[in-house]
Amino acid sequence: GVFVVEDGLDLSALDAAPPSPGFRERFERPWLVGGVGKLSEKKNWGFLVRVAARMADDPAGPDVQWIVMGEGPERRALEAAIRERGLGDRVRLEGFVPDAERAMKTLDCLFFPSIREGASVTVREAMWLGIPVVAVDAPGTRESLGGCGHLVRDGDVESAARCVLDVLLDPERTGAMKRAAREAAGRRFGIEGTVAGTVEVYRRVLERVRQQ
Protein backbone atom coordinates (compact mmCIF):
# COMPACT_ATOMS: atom_id res chain seq x y z
CA GLY A 1 0.00 0.00 0.00
CA VAL A 2 0.89 3.67 -0.28
CA PHE A 3 0.80 5.90 2.79
CA VAL A 4 0.93 9.71 2.53
CA VAL A 5 2.17 11.91 5.36
CA GLU A 6 2.29 15.68 4.88
CA ASP A 7 5.64 17.46 5.26
CA GLY A 8 5.56 19.27 8.57
CA LEU A 9 6.42 22.85 9.49
CA ASP A 10 7.39 24.22 12.89
CA LEU A 11 4.40 26.54 13.01
CA SER A 12 5.18 27.96 16.45
CA ALA A 13 8.68 28.94 15.31
CA LEU A 14 7.25 30.65 12.22
CA ASP A 15 4.90 32.63 14.43
CA ALA A 16 7.61 33.55 16.91
CA ALA A 17 10.08 34.98 14.38
CA PRO A 18 9.51 38.74 14.04
CA PRO A 19 9.41 40.41 10.60
CA SER A 20 12.82 41.51 9.34
CA PRO A 21 13.38 44.97 10.83
CA GLY A 22 13.56 47.69 8.22
CA PHE A 23 13.07 45.34 5.28
CA ARG A 24 9.83 46.81 4.00
CA GLU A 25 10.96 50.36 4.71
CA ARG A 26 13.65 49.98 2.04
CA PHE A 27 10.94 50.22 -0.62
CA GLU A 28 9.04 53.44 -1.23
CA ARG A 29 5.96 51.99 -2.91
CA PRO A 30 2.91 51.25 -0.72
CA TRP A 31 2.40 47.64 -1.88
CA LEU A 32 5.00 44.88 -1.66
CA VAL A 33 4.49 41.73 -3.75
CA GLY A 34 7.13 39.09 -4.28
CA GLY A 35 8.42 35.58 -4.00
CA VAL A 36 11.12 33.40 -2.55
CA GLY A 37 13.09 30.78 -4.44
CA LYS A 38 16.05 29.91 -6.60
CA LEU A 39 16.46 31.90 -9.79
CA SER A 40 16.05 28.81 -11.95
CA GLU A 41 14.07 27.98 -15.06
CA LYS A 42 11.47 25.87 -13.25
CA LYS A 43 10.76 28.67 -10.79
CA ASN A 44 9.51 30.72 -13.76
CA TRP A 45 10.30 34.20 -12.43
CA GLY A 46 10.00 35.62 -15.94
CA PHE A 47 6.25 35.28 -15.50
CA LEU A 48 6.42 37.56 -12.46
CA VAL A 49 8.27 40.13 -14.59
CA ARG A 50 5.55 39.99 -17.26
CA VAL A 51 2.79 40.40 -14.69
CA ALA A 52 4.63 43.33 -13.12
CA ALA A 53 4.90 44.95 -16.56
CA ARG A 54 1.19 44.47 -17.21
CA MET A 55 0.26 46.09 -13.91
CA ALA A 56 2.72 48.94 -14.43
CA ASP A 57 0.94 49.74 -17.70
CA ASP A 58 -2.20 50.69 -15.77
CA PRO A 59 -1.71 54.21 -14.38
CA ALA A 60 -4.87 53.85 -12.28
CA GLY A 61 -3.70 50.61 -10.65
CA PRO A 62 -1.95 50.18 -7.29
CA ASP A 63 1.68 51.25 -7.06
CA VAL A 64 3.39 47.89 -6.49
CA GLN A 65 7.00 47.07 -5.64
CA TRP A 66 7.93 43.55 -6.79
CA ILE A 67 10.80 41.61 -5.25
CA VAL A 68 12.33 38.16 -5.64
CA MET A 69 14.40 36.73 -2.79
CA GLY A 70 16.82 34.12 -4.10
CA GLU A 71 19.86 33.54 -6.26
CA GLY A 72 20.58 31.29 -9.22
CA PRO A 73 21.61 30.80 -12.85
CA GLU A 74 18.71 32.76 -14.35
CA ARG A 75 19.77 36.08 -12.80
CA ARG A 76 21.25 37.60 -15.97
CA ALA A 77 18.26 36.63 -18.10
CA LEU A 78 15.88 38.10 -15.53
CA GLU A 79 17.91 41.29 -15.23
CA ALA A 80 17.74 41.65 -19.02
CA ALA A 81 13.98 41.10 -19.04
CA ILE A 82 13.54 43.71 -16.31
CA ARG A 83 15.63 46.25 -18.24
CA GLU A 84 13.83 45.58 -21.52
CA ARG A 85 10.48 46.36 -19.92
CA GLY A 86 11.72 49.44 -18.10
CA LEU A 87 11.01 47.93 -14.70
CA GLY A 88 14.35 48.59 -13.03
CA ASP A 89 12.72 50.53 -10.20
CA ARG A 90 9.69 48.24 -9.88
CA VAL A 91 11.17 44.72 -9.86
CA ARG A 92 14.09 44.02 -7.54
CA LEU A 93 16.17 40.85 -7.43
CA GLU A 94 17.22 40.80 -3.79
CA GLY A 95 19.58 37.83 -4.03
CA PHE A 96 19.91 35.42 -1.13
CA VAL A 97 18.08 36.75 1.93
CA PRO A 98 18.94 35.16 5.30
CA ASP A 99 15.84 34.29 7.31
CA ALA A 100 13.67 34.75 4.25
CA GLU A 101 10.59 33.76 6.25
CA ARG A 102 11.02 36.90 8.35
CA ALA A 103 11.32 39.06 5.24
CA MET A 104 8.35 37.26 3.71
CA LYS A 105 6.21 38.41 6.64
CA THR A 106 6.41 41.94 5.26
CA LEU A 107 4.79 41.02 1.90
CA ASP A 108 1.25 42.00 0.99
CA CYS A 109 1.08 39.07 -1.43
CA LEU A 110 3.23 36.05 -2.25
CA PHE A 111 3.56 35.54 -6.01
CA PHE A 112 4.62 31.96 -6.69
CA PRO A 113 5.07 31.25 -10.43
CA SER A 114 6.86 27.88 -10.22
CA ILE A 115 5.75 25.43 -12.91
CA ARG A 116 7.04 22.28 -11.17
CA GLU A 117 6.63 21.85 -7.42
CA GLY A 118 6.56 19.10 -4.85
CA ALA A 119 5.57 20.18 -1.35
CA SER A 120 5.65 23.96 -2.01
CA VAL A 121 7.10 24.77 1.42
CA THR A 122 7.10 28.52 0.75
CA VAL A 123 3.40 28.42 -0.11
CA ARG A 124 2.64 26.46 3.06
CA GLU A 125 4.59 28.94 5.17
CA ALA A 126 2.72 31.83 3.58
CA MET A 127 -0.61 30.16 4.29
CA TRP A 128 0.21 29.87 7.98
CA LEU A 129 1.61 33.39 8.19
CA GLY A 130 -1.50 34.94 6.66
CA ILE A 131 0.15 36.05 3.42
CA PRO A 132 -2.27 35.70 0.50
CA VAL A 133 -0.93 33.62 -2.39
CA VAL A 134 -1.21 34.04 -6.16
CA ALA A 135 0.42 31.06 -7.86
CA VAL A 136 0.76 29.19 -11.12
CA ASP A 137 -1.41 26.08 -11.13
CA ALA A 138 1.26 23.39 -10.65
CA PRO A 139 0.21 20.07 -9.05
CA GLY A 140 2.19 20.43 -5.82
CA THR A 141 1.13 24.04 -5.36
CA ARG A 142 -2.53 23.21 -5.99
CA GLU A 143 -2.36 20.42 -3.41
CA SER A 144 -0.76 22.68 -0.82
CA LEU A 145 -3.19 25.58 -1.29
CA GLY A 146 -6.27 23.36 -1.21
CA GLY A 147 -8.44 26.17 -2.54
CA CYS A 148 -7.10 28.77 -0.08
CA GLY A 149 -5.42 30.99 -2.67
CA HIS A 150 -5.49 32.14 -6.28
CA LEU A 151 -4.30 29.75 -9.02
CA VAL A 152 -3.68 30.84 -12.63
CA ARG A 153 -2.46 29.14 -15.78
CA ASP A 154 1.19 29.70 -16.64
CA GLY A 155 1.41 32.52 -19.16
CA ASP A 156 -2.01 33.98 -18.37
CA VAL A 157 -0.73 37.43 -17.50
CA GLU A 158 -4.17 39.05 -17.46
CA SER A 159 -5.61 36.56 -14.96
CA ALA A 160 -2.54 36.79 -12.73
CA ALA A 161 -2.69 40.59 -12.71
CA ARG A 162 -6.41 40.49 -11.81
CA CYS A 163 -5.71 38.09 -8.95
CA VAL A 164 -2.99 40.33 -7.53
CA LEU A 165 -5.37 43.29 -7.81
CA ASP A 166 -8.06 41.31 -5.97
CA VAL A 167 -5.63 40.51 -3.15
CA LEU A 168 -4.55 44.12 -2.75
CA LEU A 169 -7.85 45.91 -3.29
CA ASP A 170 -10.49 43.56 -1.87
CA PRO A 171 -9.63 43.39 1.85
CA GLU A 172 -12.82 41.56 2.84
CA ARG A 173 -12.28 38.68 0.43
CA THR A 174 -8.54 38.62 1.12
CA GLY A 175 -9.12 38.52 4.86
CA ALA A 176 -11.44 35.54 4.53
CA MET A 177 -8.92 33.76 2.31
CA LYS A 178 -6.11 34.39 4.80
CA ARG A 179 -8.15 33.01 7.68
CA ALA A 180 -9.08 29.90 5.70
CA ALA A 181 -5.46 29.38 4.63
CA ARG A 182 -4.12 29.63 8.16
CA GLU A 183 -6.75 27.24 9.47
CA ALA A 184 -5.94 24.73 6.71
CA ALA A 185 -2.19 25.04 7.30
CA GLY A 186 -2.62 24.47 11.03
CA ARG A 187 -4.72 21.40 10.40
CA ARG A 188 -2.50 19.87 7.70
CA PHE A 189 1.09 21.08 8.03
CA GLY A 190 2.08 21.10 11.70
CA ILE A 191 5.18 19.05 12.53
CA GLU A 192 3.23 17.23 15.24
CA GLY A 193 0.92 15.82 12.59
CA THR A 194 3.89 14.67 10.52
CA VAL A 195 5.40 12.86 13.50
CA ALA A 196 2.09 11.25 14.45
CA GLY A 197 1.43 10.25 10.84
CA THR A 198 4.87 8.71 10.45
CA VAL A 199 4.49 6.71 13.65
CA GLU A 200 1.09 5.50 12.45
CA VAL A 201 2.58 4.34 9.13
CA TYR A 202 5.23 2.30 10.96
CA ARG A 203 2.53 0.83 13.20
CA ARG A 204 0.48 -0.29 10.21
CA VAL A 205 3.51 -1.75 8.43
CA LEU A 206 4.56 -3.72 11.52
CA GLU A 207 1.02 -4.97 11.98
CA ARG A 208 0.95 -6.24 8.39
CA VAL A 209 4.33 -7.92 8.83
CA ARG A 210 3.09 -9.76 11.91
CA GLN A 211 0.01 -10.95 10.03
CA GLN A 212 2.05 -12.54 7.23
mmCIF file of C-alpha atoms in Angstrom:
data_model
loop_
_atom_site.group_PDB
_atom_site.id
_atom_site.type_symbol
_atom_site.label_atom_id
_atom_site.label_comp_id
_atom_site.label_asym_id
_atom_site.label_seq_id
_atom_site.Cartn_x
_atom_site.Cartn_y
_atom_site.Cartn_z
ATOM 1 C CA GLY A 1 0.000 0.000 0.000
ATOM 2 C CA VAL A 2 0.893 3.673 -0.282
ATOM 3 C CA PHE A 3 0.797 5.905 2.791
ATOM 4 C CA VAL A 4 0.929 9.711 2.525
ATOM 5 C CA VAL A 5 2.174 11.913 5.364
ATOM 6 C CA GLU A 6 2.291 15.676 4.878
ATOM 7 C CA ASP A 7 5.640 17.459 5.259
ATOM 8 C CA GLY A 8 5.558 19.274 8.570
ATOM 9 C CA LEU A 9 6.425 22.850 9.490
ATOM 10 C CA ASP A 10 7.395 24.220 12.887
ATOM 11 C CA LEU A 11 4.397 26.539 13.010
ATOM 12 C CA SER A 12 5.175 27.961 16.452
ATOM 13 C CA ALA A 13 8.679 28.940 15.309
ATOM 14 C CA LEU A 14 7.250 30.653 12.222
ATOM 15 C CA ASP A 15 4.897 32.633 14.432
ATOM 16 C CA ALA A 16 7.611 33.552 16.915
ATOM 17 C CA ALA A 17 10.085 34.985 14.384
ATOM 18 C CA PRO A 18 9.515 38.744 14.043
ATOM 19 C CA PRO A 19 9.407 40.405 10.601
ATOM 20 C CA SER A 20 12.822 41.511 9.342
ATOM 21 C CA PRO A 21 13.381 44.971 10.833
ATOM 22 C CA GLY A 22 13.561 47.692 8.223
ATOM 23 C CA PHE A 23 13.071 45.335 5.276
ATOM 24 C CA ARG A 24 9.827 46.805 3.996
ATOM 25 C CA GLU A 25 10.962 50.362 4.710
ATOM 26 C CA ARG A 26 13.654 49.980 2.037
ATOM 27 C CA PHE A 27 10.943 50.224 -0.617
ATOM 28 C CA GLU A 28 9.042 53.441 -1.229
ATOM 29 C CA ARG A 29 5.956 51.991 -2.910
ATOM 30 C CA PRO A 30 2.912 51.246 -0.718
ATOM 31 C CA TRP A 31 2.395 47.638 -1.877
ATOM 32 C CA LEU A 32 4.999 44.883 -1.659
ATOM 33 C CA VAL A 33 4.494 41.731 -3.747
ATOM 34 C CA GLY A 34 7.132 39.087 -4.277
ATOM 35 C CA GLY A 35 8.417 35.584 -4.003
ATOM 36 C CA VAL A 36 11.116 33.397 -2.546
ATOM 37 C CA GLY A 37 13.091 30.779 -4.440
ATOM 38 C CA LYS A 38 16.045 29.908 -6.595
ATOM 39 C CA LEU A 39 16.461 31.904 -9.795
ATOM 40 C CA SER A 40 16.054 28.815 -11.954
ATOM 41 C CA GLU A 41 14.067 27.983 -15.064
ATOM 42 C CA LYS A 42 11.472 25.872 -13.253
ATOM 43 C CA LYS A 43 10.757 28.669 -10.791
ATOM 44 C CA ASN A 44 9.506 30.724 -13.761
ATOM 45 C CA TRP A 45 10.302 34.196 -12.425
ATOM 46 C CA GLY A 46 9.998 35.619 -15.937
ATOM 47 C CA PHE A 47 6.248 35.278 -15.500
ATOM 48 C CA LEU A 48 6.422 37.558 -12.456
ATOM 49 C CA VAL A 49 8.270 40.125 -14.589
ATOM 50 C CA ARG A 50 5.555 39.989 -17.259
ATOM 51 C CA VAL A 51 2.788 40.401 -14.692
ATOM 52 C CA ALA A 52 4.635 43.329 -13.121
ATOM 53 C CA ALA A 53 4.904 44.950 -16.555
ATOM 54 C CA ARG A 54 1.190 44.472 -17.210
ATOM 55 C CA MET A 55 0.263 46.089 -13.910
ATOM 56 C CA ALA A 56 2.718 48.940 -14.429
ATOM 57 C CA ASP A 57 0.937 49.744 -17.703
ATOM 58 C CA ASP A 58 -2.196 50.688 -15.772
ATOM 59 C CA PRO A 59 -1.708 54.206 -14.383
ATOM 60 C CA ALA A 60 -4.866 53.851 -12.283
ATOM 61 C CA GLY A 61 -3.696 50.611 -10.647
ATOM 62 C CA PRO A 62 -1.952 50.179 -7.295
ATOM 63 C CA ASP A 63 1.681 51.255 -7.061
ATOM 64 C CA VAL A 64 3.393 47.894 -6.491
ATOM 65 C CA GLN A 65 7.000 47.072 -5.640
ATOM 66 C CA TRP A 66 7.931 43.551 -6.792
ATOM 67 C CA ILE A 67 10.800 41.606 -5.248
ATOM 68 C CA VAL A 68 12.330 38.164 -5.642
ATOM 69 C CA MET A 69 14.400 36.735 -2.794
ATOM 70 C CA GLY A 70 16.821 34.121 -4.099
ATOM 71 C CA GLU A 71 19.864 33.539 -6.258
ATOM 72 C CA GLY A 72 20.584 31.293 -9.221
ATOM 73 C CA PRO A 73 21.613 30.797 -12.846
ATOM 74 C CA GLU A 74 18.712 32.763 -14.354
ATOM 75 C CA ARG A 75 19.766 36.078 -12.799
ATOM 76 C CA ARG A 76 21.246 37.597 -15.966
ATOM 77 C CA ALA A 77 18.257 36.630 -18.097
ATOM 78 C CA LEU A 78 15.880 38.097 -15.531
ATOM 79 C CA GLU A 79 17.908 41.290 -15.231
ATOM 80 C CA ALA A 80 17.740 41.653 -19.022
ATOM 81 C CA ALA A 81 13.976 41.101 -19.036
ATOM 82 C CA ILE A 82 13.537 43.711 -16.306
ATOM 83 C CA ARG A 83 15.628 46.248 -18.243
ATOM 84 C CA GLU A 84 13.835 45.579 -21.522
ATOM 85 C CA ARG A 85 10.483 46.355 -19.919
ATOM 86 C CA GLY A 86 11.724 49.443 -18.101
ATOM 87 C CA LEU A 87 11.014 47.927 -14.700
ATOM 88 C CA GLY A 88 14.347 48.590 -13.029
ATOM 89 C CA ASP A 89 12.721 50.529 -10.195
ATOM 90 C CA ARG A 90 9.685 48.236 -9.883
ATOM 91 C CA VAL A 91 11.174 44.722 -9.861
ATOM 92 C CA ARG A 92 14.095 44.019 -7.540
ATOM 93 C CA LEU A 93 16.173 40.851 -7.431
ATOM 94 C CA GLU A 94 17.222 40.805 -3.793
ATOM 95 C CA GLY A 95 19.576 37.834 -4.026
ATOM 96 C CA PHE A 96 19.905 35.417 -1.133
ATOM 97 C CA VAL A 97 18.079 36.754 1.933
ATOM 98 C CA PRO A 98 18.937 35.162 5.299
ATOM 99 C CA ASP A 99 15.841 34.289 7.313
ATOM 100 C CA ALA A 100 13.672 34.754 4.245
ATOM 101 C CA GLU A 101 10.593 33.762 6.254
ATOM 102 C CA ARG A 102 11.017 36.904 8.352
ATOM 103 C CA ALA A 103 11.315 39.061 5.240
ATOM 104 C CA MET A 104 8.348 37.256 3.709
ATOM 105 C CA LYS A 105 6.213 38.408 6.643
ATOM 106 C CA THR A 106 6.412 41.940 5.256
ATOM 107 C CA LEU A 107 4.793 41.016 1.902
ATOM 108 C CA ASP A 108 1.251 41.996 0.994
ATOM 109 C CA CYS A 109 1.082 39.074 -1.427
ATOM 110 C CA LEU A 110 3.225 36.051 -2.252
ATOM 111 C CA PHE A 111 3.555 35.541 -6.005
ATOM 112 C CA PHE A 112 4.617 31.965 -6.693
ATOM 113 C CA PRO A 113 5.069 31.247 -10.427
ATOM 114 C CA SER A 114 6.859 27.877 -10.218
ATOM 115 C CA ILE A 115 5.754 25.425 -12.913
ATOM 116 C CA ARG A 116 7.036 22.276 -11.166
ATOM 117 C CA GLU A 117 6.626 21.854 -7.417
ATOM 118 C CA GLY A 118 6.557 19.103 -4.846
ATOM 119 C CA ALA A 119 5.567 20.183 -1.345
ATOM 120 C CA SER A 120 5.654 23.961 -2.005
ATOM 121 C CA VAL A 121 7.104 24.766 1.421
ATOM 122 C CA THR A 122 7.102 28.519 0.748
ATOM 123 C CA VAL A 123 3.400 28.415 -0.109
ATOM 124 C CA ARG A 124 2.643 26.458 3.063
ATOM 125 C CA GLU A 125 4.592 28.936 5.165
ATOM 126 C CA ALA A 126 2.718 31.834 3.578
ATOM 127 C CA MET A 127 -0.613 30.162 4.295
ATOM 128 C CA TRP A 128 0.214 29.865 7.981
ATOM 129 C CA LEU A 129 1.608 33.388 8.186
ATOM 130 C CA GLY A 130 -1.499 34.942 6.662
ATOM 131 C CA ILE A 131 0.149 36.045 3.425
ATOM 132 C CA PRO A 132 -2.272 35.704 0.498
ATOM 133 C CA VAL A 133 -0.934 33.620 -2.392
ATOM 134 C CA VAL A 134 -1.208 34.036 -6.157
ATOM 135 C CA ALA A 135 0.423 31.064 -7.856
ATOM 136 C CA VAL A 136 0.755 29.192 -11.120
ATOM 137 C CA ASP A 137 -1.406 26.075 -11.126
ATOM 138 C CA ALA A 138 1.263 23.394 -10.647
ATOM 139 C CA PRO A 139 0.214 20.073 -9.052
ATOM 140 C CA GLY A 140 2.192 20.433 -5.818
ATOM 141 C CA THR A 141 1.128 24.042 -5.362
ATOM 142 C CA ARG A 142 -2.529 23.209 -5.986
ATOM 143 C CA GLU A 143 -2.363 20.417 -3.412
ATOM 144 C CA SER A 144 -0.761 22.677 -0.825
ATOM 145 C CA LEU A 145 -3.190 25.575 -1.290
ATOM 146 C CA GLY A 146 -6.271 23.362 -1.209
ATOM 147 C CA GLY A 147 -8.444 26.172 -2.539
ATOM 148 C CA CYS A 148 -7.103 28.766 -0.083
ATOM 149 C CA GLY A 149 -5.416 30.992 -2.666
ATOM 150 C CA HIS A 150 -5.493 32.139 -6.276
ATOM 151 C CA LEU A 151 -4.302 29.751 -9.020
ATOM 152 C CA VAL A 152 -3.680 30.839 -12.628
ATOM 153 C CA ARG A 153 -2.465 29.141 -15.784
ATOM 154 C CA ASP A 154 1.189 29.700 -16.639
ATOM 155 C CA GLY A 155 1.410 32.516 -19.161
ATOM 156 C CA ASP A 156 -2.013 33.984 -18.374
ATOM 157 C CA VAL A 157 -0.734 37.429 -17.495
ATOM 158 C CA GLU A 158 -4.173 39.049 -17.456
ATOM 159 C CA SER A 159 -5.611 36.564 -14.959
ATOM 160 C CA ALA A 160 -2.542 36.785 -12.734
ATOM 161 C CA ALA A 161 -2.693 40.592 -12.709
ATOM 162 C CA ARG A 162 -6.408 40.487 -11.810
ATOM 163 C CA CYS A 163 -5.708 38.088 -8.949
ATOM 164 C CA VAL A 164 -2.991 40.331 -7.526
ATOM 165 C CA LEU A 165 -5.369 43.289 -7.807
ATOM 166 C CA ASP A 166 -8.056 41.305 -5.969
ATOM 167 C CA VAL A 167 -5.631 40.506 -3.153
ATOM 168 C CA LEU A 168 -4.550 44.118 -2.752
ATOM 169 C CA LEU A 169 -7.850 45.905 -3.287
ATOM 170 C CA ASP A 170 -10.494 43.562 -1.869
ATOM 171 C CA PRO A 171 -9.632 43.385 1.850
ATOM 172 C CA GLU A 172 -12.821 41.555 2.845
ATOM 173 C CA ARG A 173 -12.277 38.684 0.429
ATOM 174 C CA THR A 174 -8.541 38.618 1.115
ATOM 175 C CA GLY A 175 -9.122 38.523 4.861
ATOM 176 C CA ALA A 176 -11.439 35.535 4.528
ATOM 177 C CA MET A 177 -8.918 33.757 2.312
ATOM 178 C CA LYS A 178 -6.107 34.391 4.799
ATOM 179 C CA ARG A 179 -8.149 33.010 7.680
ATOM 180 C CA ALA A 180 -9.084 29.901 5.698
ATOM 181 C CA ALA A 181 -5.464 29.376 4.625
ATOM 182 C CA ARG A 182 -4.115 29.634 8.159
ATOM 183 C CA GLU A 183 -6.747 27.236 9.469
ATOM 184 C CA ALA A 184 -5.936 24.727 6.713
ATOM 185 C CA ALA A 185 -2.193 25.042 7.304
ATOM 186 C CA GLY A 186 -2.621 24.465 11.031
ATOM 187 C CA ARG A 187 -4.721 21.396 10.399
ATOM 188 C CA ARG A 188 -2.495 19.871 7.704
ATOM 189 C CA PHE A 189 1.088 21.082 8.035
ATOM 190 C CA GLY A 190 2.083 21.097 11.703
ATOM 191 C CA ILE A 191 5.184 19.053 12.529
ATOM 192 C CA GLU A 192 3.229 17.235 15.242
ATOM 193 C CA GLY A 193 0.917 15.817 12.591
ATOM 194 C CA THR A 194 3.890 14.669 10.522
ATOM 195 C CA VAL A 195 5.401 12.857 13.503
ATOM 196 C CA ALA A 196 2.094 11.247 14.451
ATOM 197 C CA GLY A 197 1.425 10.252 10.841
ATOM 198 C CA THR A 198 4.875 8.710 10.451
ATOM 199 C CA VAL A 199 4.487 6.714 13.653
ATOM 200 C CA GLU A 200 1.088 5.497 12.449
ATOM 201 C CA VAL A 201 2.579 4.340 9.128
ATOM 202 C CA TYR A 202 5.225 2.303 10.959
ATOM 203 C CA ARG A 203 2.531 0.833 13.201
ATOM 204 C CA ARG A 204 0.479 -0.288 10.206
ATOM 205 C CA VAL A 205 3.509 -1.754 8.426
ATOM 206 C CA LEU A 206 4.563 -3.725 11.519
ATOM 207 C CA GLU A 207 1.021 -4.974 11.978
ATOM 208 C CA ARG A 208 0.949 -6.241 8.394
ATOM 209 C CA VAL A 209 4.331 -7.924 8.827
ATOM 210 C CA ARG A 210 3.092 -9.763 11.911
ATOM 211 C CA GLN A 211 0.010 -10.954 10.034
ATOM 212 C CA GLN A 212 2.048 -12.544 7.232
#
